[in-house]
PDB file of C-alpha atoms in Angstrom:
ATOM      1  CA  ILE A 876      10.588 -17.572 -17.478  1.00 81.00           C
ATOM      2  CA  CYS A 877      11.491 -15.064 -20.414  1.00 83.00           C
ATOM      3  CA  GLN A 878       9.039 -16.737 -22.930  1.00 85.00           C
ATOM      4  CA  GLU A 879       6.085 -17.964 -20.347  1.00 83.00           C
ATOM      5  CA  TYR A 880       5.867 -14.006 -19.755  1.00 79.00           C
ATOM      6  CA  ASN A 881       6.366 -12.848 -22.580  1.00 78.00           C
ATOM      7  CA  LEU A 882       9.716 -10.332 -20.928  1.00 80.00           C
ATOM      8  CA  GLU A 883      13.203  -9.970 -21.774  1.00 82.00           C
ATOM      9  CA  PRO A 884      16.038 -10.343 -19.940  1.00 83.00           C
ATOM     10  CA  ARG A 885      16.527  -6.642 -18.722  1.00 82.00           C
ATOM     11  CA  ASP A 886      12.607  -6.404 -17.497  1.00 79.00           C
ATOM     12  CA  LEU A 887      13.653  -9.811 -14.873  1.00 80.00           C
ATOM     13  CA  GLN A 888      17.154  -7.360 -13.907  1.00 80.00           C
ATOM     14  CA  LYS A 889      14.553  -4.805 -11.996  1.00 78.00           C
ATOM     15  CA  ILE A 890      13.008  -7.819 -10.262  1.00 78.00           C
ATOM     16  CA  ASP A 891      15.906 -10.188  -9.300  1.00 76.00           C
ATOM     17  CA  THR A 892      18.438  -6.933  -7.108  1.00 74.00           C
ATOM     18  CA  ASP A 893      19.677  -7.364  -4.807  1.00 74.00           C
ATOM     19  CA  ILE A 894      17.401  -8.662  -1.029  1.00 76.00           C
ATOM     20  CA  ILE A 895      19.175  -7.305   1.399  1.00 75.00           C
ATOM     21  CA  ILE A 896      19.760  -3.616  -0.483  1.00 77.00           C
ATOM     22  CA  ASN A 897      16.560  -2.744  -2.761  1.00 81.00           C
ATOM     23  CA  VAL A 898      15.781   0.728  -4.256  1.00 86.00           C
ATOM     24  CA  PRO A 899      11.788   0.567  -4.598  1.00 89.00           C
ATOM     25  CA  ILE A 900      10.560   1.167  -8.370  1.00 88.00           C
ATOM     26  CA  ILE A 901       7.445   1.011 -10.444  1.00 90.00           C
ATOM     27  CA  ASP A 902       8.428   0.609 -14.294  1.00 89.00           C
ATOM     28  CA  VAL A 903       5.913   0.051 -16.506  1.00 89.00           C
ATOM     29  CA  ARG A 904       5.834  -2.026 -19.581  1.00 85.00           C
ATOM     30  CA  GLN A 905       3.591   0.505 -22.335  1.00 80.00           C
ATOM     31  CA  ASN A 906       0.430  -1.788 -22.230  1.00 78.00           C
ATOM     32  CA  ARG A 907       1.956  -5.219 -21.467  1.00 84.00           C
ATOM     33  CA  PHE A 908       2.740  -5.097 -17.922  1.00 87.00           C
ATOM     34  CA  ILE A 909       3.623  -2.974 -15.055  1.00 90.00           C
ATOM     35  CA  CYS A 910       6.819  -4.232 -12.548  1.00 90.00           C
ATOM     36  CA  PHE A 911       6.971  -3.626  -8.897  1.00 92.00           C
ATOM     37  CA  SER A 912      10.322  -4.493  -7.432  1.00 90.00           C
ATOM     38  CA  TYR A 913      10.112  -3.613  -3.718  1.00 90.00           C
ATOM     39  CA  ARG A 914      12.092  -4.619  -1.197  1.00 85.00           C
ATOM     40  CA  ARG A 915       9.868  -7.500  -0.345  1.00 88.00           C
ATOM     41  CA  LEU A 916       6.814  -7.036  -2.759  1.00 90.00           C
ATOM     42  CA  ARG A 917       8.768  -8.263  -6.200  1.00 90.00           C
ATOM     43  CA  ASN A 918       5.785  -9.076  -9.200  1.00 90.00           C
ATOM     44  CA  LEU A 919       4.359  -8.631 -12.727  1.00 90.00           C
ATOM     45  CA  VAL A 920       1.194  -7.370 -13.509  1.00 91.00           C
ATOM     46  CA  GLU A 921      -0.433  -7.730 -16.420  1.00 88.00           C
ATOM     47  CA  TYR A 922      -3.990  -7.118 -17.513  1.00 87.00           C
ATOM     48  CA  ASN A 923      -5.149 -10.679 -16.773  1.00 88.00           C
ATOM     49  CA  ARG A 924      -2.541 -11.813 -13.455  1.00 89.00           C
ATOM     50  CA  SER A 925       0.030 -11.157 -11.295  1.00 91.00           C
ATOM     51  CA  ILE A 926       3.012 -13.049 -11.133  1.00 90.00           C
ATOM     52  CA  PHE A 927       4.462 -13.028  -7.646  1.00 91.00           C
ATOM     53  CA  PHE A 928       8.695 -13.845  -7.324  1.00 89.00           C
ATOM     54  CA  VAL A 929       9.120 -15.522  -3.882  1.00 87.00           C
ATOM     55  CA  PRO A 930      12.418 -16.421  -2.634  1.00 83.00           C
ATOM     56  CA  SER A 931      12.229 -20.480  -1.999  1.00 79.00           C
ATOM     57  CA  SER A 932      13.231 -21.040   1.787  1.00 71.00           C
ATOM     58  CA  ASP A 933      14.895 -24.660   0.751  1.00 72.00           C
ATOM     59  CA  LYS A 934      17.741 -23.462  -1.041  1.00 68.00           C
ATOM     60  CA  VAL A 935      20.022 -20.671   0.869  1.00 63.00           C
ATOM     61  CA  LEU A 936      21.404 -18.394  -0.873  1.00 58.00           C
ATOM     62  CA  GLU A 937      25.077 -17.375  -1.095  1.00 59.00           C
ATOM     63  CA  GLU A 938      25.496 -14.645  -3.010  1.00 54.00           C
ATOM     64  CA  PRO A 939      23.162 -11.530  -1.526  1.00 53.00           C
ATOM     65  CA  ILE A 940      25.632  -9.478   0.828  1.00 59.00           C
ATOM     66  CA  GLY A 941      23.765  -9.328   4.838  1.00 64.00           C
ATOM     67  CA  ILE A 942      22.381 -13.007   4.786  1.00 72.00           C
ATOM     68  CA  LYS A 943      23.922 -13.695   7.688  1.00 70.00           C
ATOM     69  CA  ASP A 944      22.970 -17.821   8.108  1.00 73.00           C
ATOM     70  CA  ALA A 945      19.796 -19.898   7.664  1.00 76.00           C
ATOM     71  CA  LEU A 946      17.528 -18.650   9.717  1.00 79.00           C
ATOM     72  CA  HIS A 947      17.993 -14.977   8.770  1.00 79.00           C
ATOM     73  CA  TRP A 948      17.345 -16.201   5.046  1.00 81.00           C
ATOM     74  CA  GLU A 949      13.767 -18.248   5.930  1.00 82.00           C
ATOM     75  CA  TYR A 950      12.786 -14.553   7.882  1.00 84.00           C
ATOM     76  CA  VAL A 951      13.162 -13.191   4.709  1.00 84.00           C
ATOM     77  CA  THR A 952      11.265 -15.695   2.536  1.00 86.00           C
ATOM     78  CA  GLN A 953       8.631 -15.415   5.085  1.00 88.00           C
ATOM     79  CA  SER A 954       8.172 -12.058   4.295  1.00 89.00           C
ATOM     80  CA  TYR A 955       7.695 -11.997   1.452  1.00 90.00           C
ATOM     81  CA  ASN A 956       4.991 -14.922   2.198  1.00 90.00           C
ATOM     82  CA  ARG A 957       3.545 -12.880   4.518  1.00 91.00           C
ATOM     83  CA  ASN A 958       3.256  -9.844   1.545  1.00 92.00           C
ATOM     84  CA  VAL A 959       1.699 -12.385  -1.273  1.00 93.00           C
ATOM     85  CA  LYS A 960      -0.165 -13.726   1.439  1.00 93.00           C
ATOM     86  CA  TYR A 961      -1.967 -10.575   2.243  1.00 93.00           C
ATOM     87  CA  ILE A 962      -2.484  -9.388  -1.231  1.00 93.00           C
ATOM     88  CA  SER A 963      -5.172 -12.585  -2.218  1.00 93.00           C
ATOM     89  CA  LYS A 964      -6.572 -11.365   0.870  1.00 91.00           C
ATOM     90  CA  LEU A 965      -7.259  -7.689   0.219  1.00 91.00           C
ATOM     91  CA  TYR A 966      -8.580  -8.955  -3.172  1.00 91.00           C
ATOM     92  CA  ASN A 967     -10.461 -11.726  -2.194  1.00 89.00           C
ATOM     93  CA  GLU A 968     -12.142  -9.133   0.508  1.00 87.00           C
ATOM     94  CA  ARG A 969     -12.523  -6.359  -2.337  1.00 85.00           C
ATOM     95  CA  PHE A 970     -12.995  -7.847  -5.148  1.00 83.00           C
ATOM     96  CA  ILE A 971     -14.338 -11.042  -4.832  1.00 81.00           C
ATOM     97  CA  ASN A 972     -16.397 -11.628  -1.620  1.00 73.00           C
ATOM     98  CA  LYS A 973     -18.089  -8.388  -2.634  1.00 64.00           C
ATOM     99  CA  LYS A 974     -20.899  -8.081  -5.232  1.00 57.00           C
ATOM    100  CA  LEU A 975     -19.789  -9.536  -8.614  1.00 53.00           C
ATOM    101  CA  ASN A 976     -20.924  -5.772 -10.206  1.00 50.00           C
ATOM    102  CA  ASN A 977     -17.781  -4.420  -8.633  1.00 49.00           C
ATOM    103  CA  ILE A 978     -15.010  -5.925 -10.855  1.00 49.00           C
ATOM    104  CA  ASN A 979     -16.355  -4.232 -13.591  1.00 53.00           C
ATOM    105  CA  LYS A 980     -15.866  -1.258 -12.719  1.00 76.00           C
ATOM    106  CA  ILE A 981     -11.862  -1.413 -12.243  1.00 84.00           C
ATOM    107  CA  PRO A 982      -9.642  -2.984 -13.832  1.00 89.00           C
ATOM    108  CA  PHE A 983      -8.064  -5.763 -13.055  1.00 90.00           C
ATOM    109  CA  GLU A 984      -4.159  -4.117 -12.982  1.00 90.00           C
ATOM    110  CA  PHE A 985      -5.671  -0.982 -10.971  1.00 91.00           C
ATOM    111  CA  GLN A 986      -7.112  -3.715  -8.283  1.00 91.00           C
ATOM    112  CA  ILE A 987      -3.753  -5.315  -7.696  1.00 93.00           C
ATOM    113  CA  THR A 988      -1.368  -1.858  -8.049  1.00 93.00           C
ATOM    114  CA  GLU A 989      -3.494  -0.803  -5.201  1.00 93.00           C
ATOM    115  CA  ILE A 990      -3.166  -3.561  -2.807  1.00 94.00           C
ATOM    116  CA  ASN A 991       0.424  -3.903  -3.878  1.00 94.00           C
ATOM    117  CA  LEU A 992       0.933   0.392  -2.525  1.00 94.00           C
ATOM    118  CA  GLU A 993      -1.014  -0.586   0.252  1.00 94.00           C
ATOM    119  CA  THR A 994       0.457  -3.457   1.374  1.00 94.00           C
ATOM    120  CA  ILE A 995       3.818  -1.855   1.091  1.00 93.00           C
ATOM    121  CA  THR A 996       1.803   1.216   3.505  1.00 94.00           C
ATOM    122  CA  TYR A 997       0.933  -1.663   6.032  1.00 93.00           C
ATOM    123  CA  ARG A 998       4.471  -3.618   6.480  1.00 92.00           C
ATOM    124  CA  LEU A 999       6.553  -0.487   6.806  1.00 92.00           C
ATOM    125  CA  LYS A1000       3.487   1.061   9.574  1.00 92.00           C
ATOM    126  CA  LEU A1001       3.519  -2.610  11.426  1.00 92.00           C
ATOM    127  CA  LYS A1002       7.372  -2.361  11.521  1.00 91.00           C
ATOM    128  CA  ILE A1003       7.228   1.609  12.080  1.00 92.00           C
ATOM    129  CA  ASN A1004       4.576   0.550  15.212  1.00 93.00           C
ATOM    130  CA  GLN A1005       7.443  -2.223  16.423  1.00 92.00           C
ATOM    131  CA  LEU A1006      10.229   0.420  16.604  1.00 92.00           C
ATOM    132  CA  LEU A1007       7.850   2.831  18.241  1.00 92.00           C
ATOM    133  CA  ASN A1008       7.039   0.943  21.292  1.00 92.00           C
ATOM    134  CA  GLU A1009      10.862   0.040  21.066  1.00 90.00           C
ATOM    135  CA  PHE A1010      12.329   3.704  21.868  1.00 91.00           C
ATOM    136  CA  LYS A1011       9.267   4.137  24.660  1.00 89.00           C
ATOM    137  CA  ASN A1012      10.718   1.629  26.368  1.00 88.00           C
ATOM    138  CA  ILE A1013      14.186   2.960  25.481  1.00 87.00           C
ATOM    139  CA  ARG A1014      13.012   6.218  26.579  1.00 86.00           C
ATOM    140  CA  GLU A1015      11.244   5.219  30.158  1.00 85.00           C
ATOM    141  CA  GLY A1016      15.119   3.190  30.991  1.00 81.00           C
ATOM    142  CA  ALA A1017      16.991   6.228  29.742  1.00 79.00           C
ATOM    143  CA  TYR A1018      15.486   9.052  31.827  1.00 76.00           C
ATOM    144  CA  THR A1019      15.729   6.206  35.103  1.00 77.00           C
ATOM    145  CA  ARG A1020      18.747   5.609  34.650  1.00 77.00           C
ATOM    146  CA  ILE A1021      21.819   5.694  31.744  1.00 77.00           C
ATOM    147  CA  THR A1022      24.131   2.584  31.742  1.00 79.00           C
ATOM    148  CA  PRO A1023      26.235   0.847  28.676  1.00 81.00           C
ATOM    149  CA  GLU A1024      23.486  -1.401  27.771  1.00 83.00           C
ATOM    150  CA  LYS A1025      20.774   1.004  27.392  1.00 82.00           C
ATOM    151  CA  LEU A1026      22.683   3.823  25.133  1.00 84.00           C
ATOM    152  CA  ARG A1027      24.382   0.610  23.099  1.00 87.00           C
ATOM    153  CA  GLU A1028      20.510  -0.217  22.507  1.00 87.00           C
ATOM    154  CA  LEU A1029      19.834   3.521  21.468  1.00 87.00           C
ATOM    155  CA  ALA A1030      22.606   3.690  19.103  1.00 88.00           C
ATOM    156  CA  LEU A1031      21.087   0.119  17.735  1.00 90.00           C
ATOM    157  CA  LEU A1032      17.362   1.717  17.414  1.00 90.00           C
ATOM    158  CA  LYS A1033      18.682   4.711  15.625  1.00 90.00           C
ATOM    159  CA  GLU A1034      20.660   2.560  13.310  1.00 90.00           C
ATOM    160  CA  LYS A1035      17.447   0.710  12.366  1.00 90.00           C
ATOM    161  CA  ILE A1036      15.009   3.508  11.948  1.00 91.00           C
ATOM    162  CA  ASP A1037      17.667   5.442   9.744  1.00 91.00           C
ATOM    163  CA  LYS A1038      17.447   2.502   7.621  1.00 89.00           C
ATOM    164  CA  TYR A1039      13.455   2.128   7.803  1.00 90.00           C
ATOM    165  CA  LYS A1040      13.437   5.646   6.551  1.00 91.00           C
ATOM    166  CA  ARG A1041      15.277   5.793   3.788  1.00 92.00           C
ATOM    167  CA  ASN A1042      12.360   2.735   2.681  1.00 90.00           C
ATOM    168  CA  VAL A1043      10.395   4.618   3.534  1.00 92.00           C
ATOM    169  CA  GLU A1044      11.412   7.677   0.943  1.00 92.00           C
ATOM    170  CA  LEU A1045      12.858   5.556  -1.951  1.00 92.00           C
ATOM    171  CA  ALA A1046       9.088   3.869  -1.886  1.00 92.00           C
ATOM    172  CA  HIS A1047       7.809   7.288  -1.587  1.00 93.00           C
ATOM    173  CA  GLN A1048       9.678   8.793  -4.236  1.00 93.00           C
ATOM    174  CA  SER A1049       9.126   5.421  -6.562  1.00 92.00           C
ATOM    175  CA  ILE A1050       5.131   6.551  -6.822  1.00 93.00           C
ATOM    176  CA  ILE A1051       6.270  10.055  -6.817  1.00 93.00           C
ATOM    177  CA  ASP A1052       8.453   9.328 -10.455  1.00 92.00           C
ATOM    178  CA  VAL A1053       5.304   8.088 -11.767  1.00 91.00           C
ATOM    179  CA  LEU A1054       3.088  11.011 -11.665  1.00 91.00           C
ATOM    180  CA  ALA A1055       5.590  13.085 -12.851  1.00 90.00           C
ATOM    181  CA  GLN A1056       5.652  10.832 -16.249  1.00 88.00           C
ATOM    182  CA  ASP A1057       2.002  10.890 -18.211  1.00 86.00           C
ATOM    183  CA  GLU A1058       3.589   8.109 -20.251  1.00 86.00           C
ATOM    184  CA  ASP A1059       4.329   5.600 -17.504  1.00 87.00           C
ATOM    185  CA  MET A1060      -0.116   6.687 -16.416  1.00 89.00           C
ATOM    186  CA  ILE A1061      -1.371   6.251 -19.482  1.00 88.00           C
ATOM    187  CA  GLY A1062       0.832   2.790 -20.320  1.00 86.00           C
ATOM    188  CA  MET A1063      -0.186   1.327 -16.610  1.00 88.00           C
ATOM    189  CA  TYR A1064      -3.856   0.964 -18.998  1.00 88.00           C
ATOM    190  CA  LEU A1065      -3.124  -2.475 -19.356  1.00 87.00           C
ATOM    191  CA  THR A1066      -7.527  -3.628 -19.763  1.00 85.00           C
ATOM    192  CA  ASP A1067      -8.522  -0.700 -21.825  1.00 80.00           C
ATOM    193  CA  LYS A1068      -5.543  -0.396 -25.083  1.00 75.00           C
ATOM    194  CA  ARG A1069      -7.104   2.288 -26.952  1.00 75.00           C
ATOM    195  CA  GLN A1070      -5.341   5.243 -27.565  1.00 73.00           C
ATOM    196  CA  ARG A1071      -4.981   8.293 -25.442  1.00 72.00           C
ATOM    197  CA  ASP A1072      -4.792  11.558 -24.969  1.00 69.00           C
ATOM    198  CA  ILE A1073      -1.836  13.130 -23.151  1.00 69.00           C
ATOM    199  CA  SER A1074      -3.689  13.878 -19.846  1.00 71.00           C
ATOM    200  CA  ASP A1075      -6.108  11.293 -20.258  1.00 74.00           C
ATOM    201  CA  HIS A1076      -5.140   9.349 -16.906  1.00 80.00           C
ATOM    202  CA  VAL A1077      -7.254  10.585 -14.485  1.00 84.00           C
ATOM    203  CA  GLN A1078      -8.555   7.068 -13.370  1.00 88.00           C
ATOM    204  CA  ILE A1079      -5.065   5.940 -12.606  1.00 89.00           C
ATOM    205  CA  GLU A1080      -3.654   9.470 -11.675  1.00 90.00           C
ATOM    206  CA  LEU A1081      -6.372   9.147  -8.710  1.00 91.00           C
ATOM    207  CA  LEU A1082      -5.193   5.645  -7.614  1.00 92.00           C
ATOM    208  CA  LEU A1083      -1.543   6.678  -7.493  1.00 92.00           C
ATOM    209  CA  GLU A1084      -2.474   9.983  -5.765  1.00 93.00           C
ATOM    210  CA  ALA A1085      -4.077   8.582  -2.847  1.00 93.00           C
ATOM    211  CA  SER A1086      -1.163   5.909  -2.272  1.00 93.00           C
ATOM    212  CA  ALA A1087       1.294   8.802  -2.101  1.00 93.00           C
ATOM    213  CA  LYS A1088      -0.329  10.174   0.209  1.00 94.00           C
ATOM    214  CA  GLN A1089      -0.537   7.159   2.315  1.00 93.00           C
ATOM    215  CA  MET A1090       3.187   6.645   2.083  1.00 93.00           C
ATOM    216  CA  ALA A1091       3.492  10.504   2.284  1.00 94.00           C
ATOM    217  CA  GLU A1092       2.044   9.398   6.189  1.00 94.00           C
ATOM    218  CA  VAL A1093       3.698   6.798   6.853  1.00 93.00           C
ATOM    219  CA  ARG A1094       6.704   9.026   6.323  1.00 93.00           C
ATOM    220  CA  ARG A1095       6.269  11.621   8.265  1.00 94.00           C
ATOM    221  CA  SER A1096       5.613   8.694  11.212  1.00 93.00           C
ATOM    222  CA  ILE A1097       9.593   7.553  10.629  1.00 92.00           C
ATOM    223  CA  SER A1098      10.547  11.192  10.580  1.00 92.00           C
ATOM    224  CA  ASP A1099       8.964  11.798  13.884  1.00 93.00           C
ATOM    225  CA  LEU A1100      10.203   8.971  15.225  1.00 92.00           C
ATOM    226  CA  SER A1101      13.864   9.791  13.659  1.00 91.00           C
ATOM    227  CA  ASP A1102      13.494  13.488  15.636  1.00 92.00           C
ATOM    228  CA  SER A1103      12.604  11.884  19.214  1.00 91.00           C
ATOM    229  CA  VAL A1104      15.820   9.645  18.986  1.00 90.00           C
ATOM    230  CA  HIS A1105      17.783  12.451  18.073  1.00 90.00           C
ATOM    231  CA  THR A1106      16.061  14.476  21.273  1.00 89.00           C
ATOM    232  CA  LEU A1107      16.816  11.745  23.527  1.00 87.00           C
ATOM    233  CA  GLU A1108      20.277  11.290  22.489  1.00 86.00           C
ATOM    234  CA  ASN A1109      20.609  14.923  23.034  1.00 87.00           C
ATOM    235  CA  ALA A1110      19.385  15.119  26.424  1.00 84.00           C
ATOM    236  CA  THR A1111      21.358  11.488  27.197  1.00 84.00           C
ATOM    237  CA  GLY A1112      23.763  13.613  26.317  1.00 82.00           C
ATOM    238  CA  PHE A1113      23.207  16.620  29.014  1.00 82.00           C
ATOM    239  CA  MET A1114      22.833  14.367  31.035  1.00 80.00           C
ATOM    240  CA  LEU A1115      26.433  12.731  30.707  1.00 81.00           C
ATOM    241  CA  ASP A1116      27.505  15.858  30.530  1.00 80.00           C
ATOM    242  CA  ALA A1117      25.939  17.520  33.838  1.00 78.00           C
ATOM    243  CA  LEU A1118      27.244  13.906  35.991  1.00 79.00           C
ATOM    244  CA  ARG A1119      30.764  14.281  33.994  1.00 82.00           C
ATOM    245  CA  ASN A1120      30.799  17.800  35.152  1.00 79.00           C
ATOM    246  CA  GLU A1121      29.988  16.751  39.173  1.00 79.00           C
ATOM    247  CA  LEU A1122      32.629  13.805  39.271  1.00 82.00           C
ATOM    248  CA  ILE A1123      35.079  17.090  37.365  1.00 82.00           C
ATOM    249  CA  GLY A1124      33.479  19.528  40.612  1.00 78.00           C
ATOM    250  CA  PHE A1125      34.421  16.799  43.072  1.00 80.00           C
ATOM    251  CA  GLU A1126      37.287  15.582  41.996  1.00 84.00           C
ATOM    252  CA  ILE A1127      39.117  19.293  42.289  1.00 82.00           C
ATOM    253  CA  GLN A1128      37.607  20.145  45.819  1.00 81.00           C
ATOM    254  CA  ILE A1129      39.369  16.758  46.288  1.00 84.00           C
ATOM    255  CA  ASN A1130      42.240  18.324  45.323  1.00 84.00           C
ATOM    256  CA  ILE A1131      41.571  21.764  47.175  1.00 81.00           C
ATOM    257  CA  ILE A1132      41.832  19.520  50.082  1.00 83.00           C
ATOM    258  CA  THR A1133      44.668  17.869  49.286  1.00 85.00           C
ATOM    259  CA  MET A1134      46.898  21.086  48.823  1.00 82.00           C
ATOM    260  CA  GLY A1135      45.541  22.806  51.789  1.00 80.00           C
ATOM    261  CA  PHE A1136      46.580  19.435  53.484  1.00 81.00           C
ATOM    262  CA  GLY A1137      49.639  19.413  51.518  1.00 82.00           C
ATOM    263  CA  ILE A1138      50.950  23.913  52.831  1.00 78.00           C
ATOM    264  CA  GLY A1139      50.190  21.636  56.390  1.00 76.00           C
ATOM    265  CA  ALA A1140      52.677  19.390  55.562  1.00 78.00           C
ATOM    266  CA  PHE A1141      55.307  21.803  54.241  1.00 77.00           C
ATOM    267  CA  ILE A1142      55.131  23.746  57.595  1.00 72.00           C
ATOM    268  CA  THR A1143      55.358  21.228  59.799  1.00 71.00           C
ATOM    269  CA  GLY A1144      58.137  19.649  57.865  1.00 74.00           C
ATOM    270  CA  LEU A1145      59.585  22.899  58.340  1.00 69.00           C
ATOM    271  CA  TYR A1146      59.220  23.035  62.104  1.00 67.00           C
ATOM    272  CA  GLY A1147      60.654  19.268  62.225  1.00 65.00           C
ATOM    273  CA  MET A1148      63.755  20.363  60.149  1.00 61.00           C
ATOM    274  CA  ASN A1149      66.791  21.538  63.798  1.00 58.00           C
ATOM    275  CA  LEU A1150      65.889  25.399  63.123  1.00 57.00           C
ATOM    276  CA  LEU A1151      67.152  26.774  66.600  1.00 60.00           C
ATOM    277  CA  ASN A1152      64.340  29.477  66.799  1.00 62.00           C
ATOM    278  CA  ASN A1153      63.533  29.461  70.936  1.00 65.00           C
ATOM    279  CA  PHE A1154      60.251  29.204  70.360  1.00 63.00           C
ATOM    280  CA  GLU A1155      60.588  24.982  71.023  1.00 62.00           C
ATOM    281  CA  GLN A1156      60.846  25.643  75.510  1.00 68.00           C
ATOM    282  CA  ASN A1157      57.834  27.622  74.646  1.00 68.00           C
ATOM    283  CA  LEU A1158      54.099  25.507  76.788  1.00 72.00           C
ATOM    284  CA  TYR A1159      52.043  26.610  74.429  1.00 74.00           C
ATOM    285  CA  ALA A1160      54.188  26.720  71.178  1.00 70.00           C
ATOM    286  CA  PHE A1161      52.699  23.053  70.062  1.00 73.00           C
ATOM    287  CA  TYR A1162      49.153  24.397  69.871  1.00 77.00           C
ATOM    288  CA  ILE A1163      49.722  27.689  68.380  1.00 75.00           C
ATOM    289  CA  VAL A1164      51.358  26.333  65.708  1.00 73.00           C
ATOM    290  CA  THR A1165      48.870  23.234  65.650  1.00 77.00           C
ATOM    291  CA  GLY A1166      45.967  25.745  65.808  1.00 81.00           C
ATOM    292  CA  THR A1167      47.168  28.223  62.936  1.00 79.00           C
ATOM    293  CA  THR A1168      48.282  25.723  60.653  1.00 78.00           C
ATOM    294  CA  PHE A1169      44.727  24.715  61.339  1.00 81.00           C
ATOM    295  CA  SER A1170      43.160  28.099  60.983  1.00 84.00           C
ATOM    296  CA  PHE A1171      45.205  28.809  57.670  1.00 80.00           C
ATOM    297  CA  ILE A1172      44.517  25.550  55.840  1.00 81.00           C
ATOM    298  CA  SER A1173      40.721  25.743  56.343  1.00 83.00           C
ATOM    299  CA  GLY A1174      41.393  29.040  55.322  1.00 84.00           C
ATOM    300  CA  ILE A1175      43.058  28.177  51.527  1.00 82.00           C
ATOM    301  CA  ILE A1176      40.483  25.223  51.496  1.00 81.00           C
ATOM    302  CA  ILE A1177      37.137  27.466  52.589  1.00 85.00           C
ATOM    303  CA  LEU A1178      38.675  29.610  48.947  1.00 82.00           C
ATOM    304  CA  GLY A1179      40.274  27.808  46.730  1.00 81.00           C
ATOM    305  CA  ILE A1180      35.943  25.840  47.973  1.00 80.00           C
ATOM    306  CA  ILE A1181      34.149  29.150  46.742  1.00 81.00           C
ATOM    307  CA  ARG A1182      35.920  30.130  44.192  1.00 78.00           C
ATOM    308  CA  LEU A1183      35.090  26.859  42.788  1.00 75.00           C
ATOM    309  CA  PHE A1184      31.464  27.373  43.355  1.00 76.00           C
ATOM    310  CA  ARG A1185      31.671  31.144  42.120  1.00 75.00           C
ATOM    311  CA  TYR A1186      33.327  29.679  38.732  1.00 71.00           C
ATOM    312  CA  ARG A1187      30.868  27.162  38.053  1.00 66.00           C
ATOM    313  CA  LYS A1188      27.630  28.957  38.096  1.00 64.00           C
ATOM    314  CA  ILE A1189      26.646  29.149  34.185  1.00 54.00           C
ATOM    315  CA  ARG A1190      26.655  33.356  33.037  1.00 49.00           C
ATOM    316  CA  LEU A1191      24.739  33.751  29.770  1.00 41.00           C
ATOM    317  CA  HIS A1192      25.043  37.719  29.571  1.00 47.00           C
ATOM    318  CA  ARG A1193      28.406  38.735  31.243  1.00 51.00           C
ATOM    319  CA  SER A1194      28.350  42.385  32.467  1.00 53.00           C
ATOM    320  CA  ASN A1195      30.920  45.231  32.398  1.00 55.00           C
ATOM    321  CA  LYS A1196      31.844  46.008  36.041  1.00 53.00           C
ATOM    322  CA  ASN A1197      34.873  44.663  37.776  1.00 48.00           C
TER     323      ASN A1197
END
């Protein structure tokens, strides 16, 4: 491969990185080629051709960490193939099927660079739309009824959104890094290899700025989605706290009622211990003791519930008056 494409081993190391965990990079070799190493798109761009590196679906690699099984590996290879087909489709529609004089206006390396970045942005947008639909379904279910299954789905969704948010930020940063280096932008002129001034790179600079703007919009979308998930998580926590407070209040009410009847049972126990007070001979002793006991129990229960309702009121400002 190094001999066929005029590469060095360290150039292949930038392409052959981990399948699951990847830090996007645009590596420029001065007037030789441009290397794109993204999570689902890896290729070399020369002045007259573009070489794509696509994993084989026939052989399942066991080396990359994170590959679960053959189905997962097949999904990864299909993602690479879809990106290559999409790039081929855009190239044919934009530069082949239209008037041929358009080909001479833009160098080949700039054509492929623009389409590569558009493809990456397009795939990220599709994934964000998919995550947005999942979020809407979870939000509707969470506001209707909170279940452990909904909380589990929300946690998994938050994990996926954080993952793709990092991917978008890294992809955007890879374009910004090239824009920050004048030498790299000059080195991306593969067709026109003449000596250039340090600031003679307007064409590729405008192309990268447009791609960076599109990627920034995707980054804003995933950030807004992440904020919405965080808001839903907080709202779910507030609802669970309110439900927990209701349960605690109900438990305290039960305890107050139990305490009142416990006091009544204590009074009943005193009168059942053979105490000689000659009150037992009164014809109305039973009614008097029963009524007094129930009145005492009711007073204790009512007083406890009133105090409970008073303490449950949330006060943002407490007066200095007693």
